[in-house]
CSV table of C-alpha atoms in Angstrom, one decimal:
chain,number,residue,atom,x,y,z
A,286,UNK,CA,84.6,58.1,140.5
A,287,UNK,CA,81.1,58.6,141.9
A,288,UNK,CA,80.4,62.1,143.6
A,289,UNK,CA,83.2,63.6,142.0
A,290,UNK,CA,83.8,65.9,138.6
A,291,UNK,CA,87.5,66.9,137.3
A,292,UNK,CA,88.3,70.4,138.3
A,293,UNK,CA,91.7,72.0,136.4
A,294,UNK,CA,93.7,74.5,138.0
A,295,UNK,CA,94.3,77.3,135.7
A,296,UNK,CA,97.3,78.7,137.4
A,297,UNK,CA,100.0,75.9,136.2
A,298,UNK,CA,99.7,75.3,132.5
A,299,UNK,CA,102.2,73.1,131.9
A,300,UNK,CA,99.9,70.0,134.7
A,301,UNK,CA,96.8,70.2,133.4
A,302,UNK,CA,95.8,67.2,134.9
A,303,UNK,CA,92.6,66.9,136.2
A,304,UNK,CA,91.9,67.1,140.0
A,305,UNK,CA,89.0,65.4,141.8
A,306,UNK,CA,86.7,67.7,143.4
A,307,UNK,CA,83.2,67.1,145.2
A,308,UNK,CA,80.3,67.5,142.5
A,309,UNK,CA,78.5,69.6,145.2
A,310,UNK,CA,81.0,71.6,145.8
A,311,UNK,CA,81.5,75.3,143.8
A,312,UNK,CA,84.3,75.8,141.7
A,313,UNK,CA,86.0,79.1,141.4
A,314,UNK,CA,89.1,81.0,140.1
A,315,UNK,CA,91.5,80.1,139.4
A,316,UNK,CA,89.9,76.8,138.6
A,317,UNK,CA,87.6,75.3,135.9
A,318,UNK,CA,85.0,72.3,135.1
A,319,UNK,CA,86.2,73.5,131.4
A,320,UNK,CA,88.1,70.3,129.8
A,321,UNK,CA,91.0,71.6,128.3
A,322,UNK,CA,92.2,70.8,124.5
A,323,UNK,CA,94.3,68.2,123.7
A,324,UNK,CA,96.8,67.6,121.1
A,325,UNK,CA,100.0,67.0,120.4
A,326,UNK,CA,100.0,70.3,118.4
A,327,UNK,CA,98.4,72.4,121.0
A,328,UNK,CA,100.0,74.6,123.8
A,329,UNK,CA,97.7,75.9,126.0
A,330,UNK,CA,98.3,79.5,126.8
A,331,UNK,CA,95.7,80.8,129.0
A,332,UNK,CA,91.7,80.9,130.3
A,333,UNK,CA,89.4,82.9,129.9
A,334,UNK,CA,87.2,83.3,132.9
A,335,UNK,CA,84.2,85.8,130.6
A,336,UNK,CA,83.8,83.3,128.0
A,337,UNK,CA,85.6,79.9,130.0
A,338,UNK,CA,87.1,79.2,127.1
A,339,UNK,CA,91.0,77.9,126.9
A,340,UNK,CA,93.4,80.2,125.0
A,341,UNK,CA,95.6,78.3,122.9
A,342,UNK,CA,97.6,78.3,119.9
A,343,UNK,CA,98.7,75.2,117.4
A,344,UNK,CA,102.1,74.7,117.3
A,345,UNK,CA,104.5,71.9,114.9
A,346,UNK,CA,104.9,69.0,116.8
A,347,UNK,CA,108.8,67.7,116.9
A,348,UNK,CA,108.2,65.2,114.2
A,349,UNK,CA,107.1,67.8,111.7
A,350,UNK,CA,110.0,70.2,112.3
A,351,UNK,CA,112.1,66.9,112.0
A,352,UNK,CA,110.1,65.8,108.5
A,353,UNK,CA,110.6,69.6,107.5
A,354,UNK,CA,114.3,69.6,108.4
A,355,UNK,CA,114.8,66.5,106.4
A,356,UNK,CA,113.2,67.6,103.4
A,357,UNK,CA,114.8,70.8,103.5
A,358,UNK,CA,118.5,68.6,103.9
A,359,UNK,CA,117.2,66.7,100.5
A,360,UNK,CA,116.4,69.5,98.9
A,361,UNK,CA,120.0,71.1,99.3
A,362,UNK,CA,121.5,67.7,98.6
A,363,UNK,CA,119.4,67.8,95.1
A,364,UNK,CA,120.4,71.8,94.1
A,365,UNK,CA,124.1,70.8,95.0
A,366,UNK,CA,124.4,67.8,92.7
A,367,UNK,CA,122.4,70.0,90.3
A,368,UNK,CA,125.1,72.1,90.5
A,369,UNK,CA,128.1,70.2,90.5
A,370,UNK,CA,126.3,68.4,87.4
A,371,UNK,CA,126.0,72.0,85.9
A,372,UNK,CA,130.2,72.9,86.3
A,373,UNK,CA,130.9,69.4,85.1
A,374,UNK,CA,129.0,69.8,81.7
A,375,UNK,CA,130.5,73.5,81.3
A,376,UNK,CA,133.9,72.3,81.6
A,377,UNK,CA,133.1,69.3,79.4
A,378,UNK,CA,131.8,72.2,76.9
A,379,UNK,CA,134.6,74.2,77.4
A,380,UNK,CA,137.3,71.3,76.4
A,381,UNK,CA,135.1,70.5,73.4
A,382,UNK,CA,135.2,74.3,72.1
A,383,UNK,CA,139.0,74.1,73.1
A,384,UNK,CA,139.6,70.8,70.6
A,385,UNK,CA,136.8,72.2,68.1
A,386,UNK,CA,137.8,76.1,68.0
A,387,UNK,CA,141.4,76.1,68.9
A,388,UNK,CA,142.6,80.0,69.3
């Protein structure tokens, strides 16, 4: 809109939606003309009124913890058969010594 610059209020981090406010008119703290970052693995934790800079930190979004849990589920699927395939070929060893060596 015409006249009008997006304004963020600093105070509620979880909205940051911009807010319409009067070009002419000042802003102050607790808000800022200072766009804030956006994405999907970003969580906003803060402004800095010195520098007007956001504080924020990257974070896993819920499809890589799900990706990760996956691969970590396939990955213990794999070592088990691993290891059923390892008791299956030591008892298969241990008949053949018992028919080869008997005692």
């Amino acid at each position: 809109m015409d006249g009008f610059k997006n304004v963020y209020d600093t105070r509620d981090l979880t909205n940051l939606q911009p807010m319409l406010w009067p070009e002419r008119k000042q802003v102050f703290n607790p808000y800022t003309e200072v766009d804030p970052p956006s994405d999907a693995n970003i969580k906003v934790t803060g402004f800095n009124f010195n520098t007007q800079t956001w504080q924020y930190m990257e974070v896993a979004t819920p499809e890589d913890v799900q990706n990760q849990d996956q691969q970590l589920t396939d990955a213990m699927m794999a070592i088990a058969e691993l290891y059923e395939q390892k008791l299956l070929l030591e008892n298969r060893v241990a008949e053949l010594e018992a028919i080869v060596l008997p005692k």
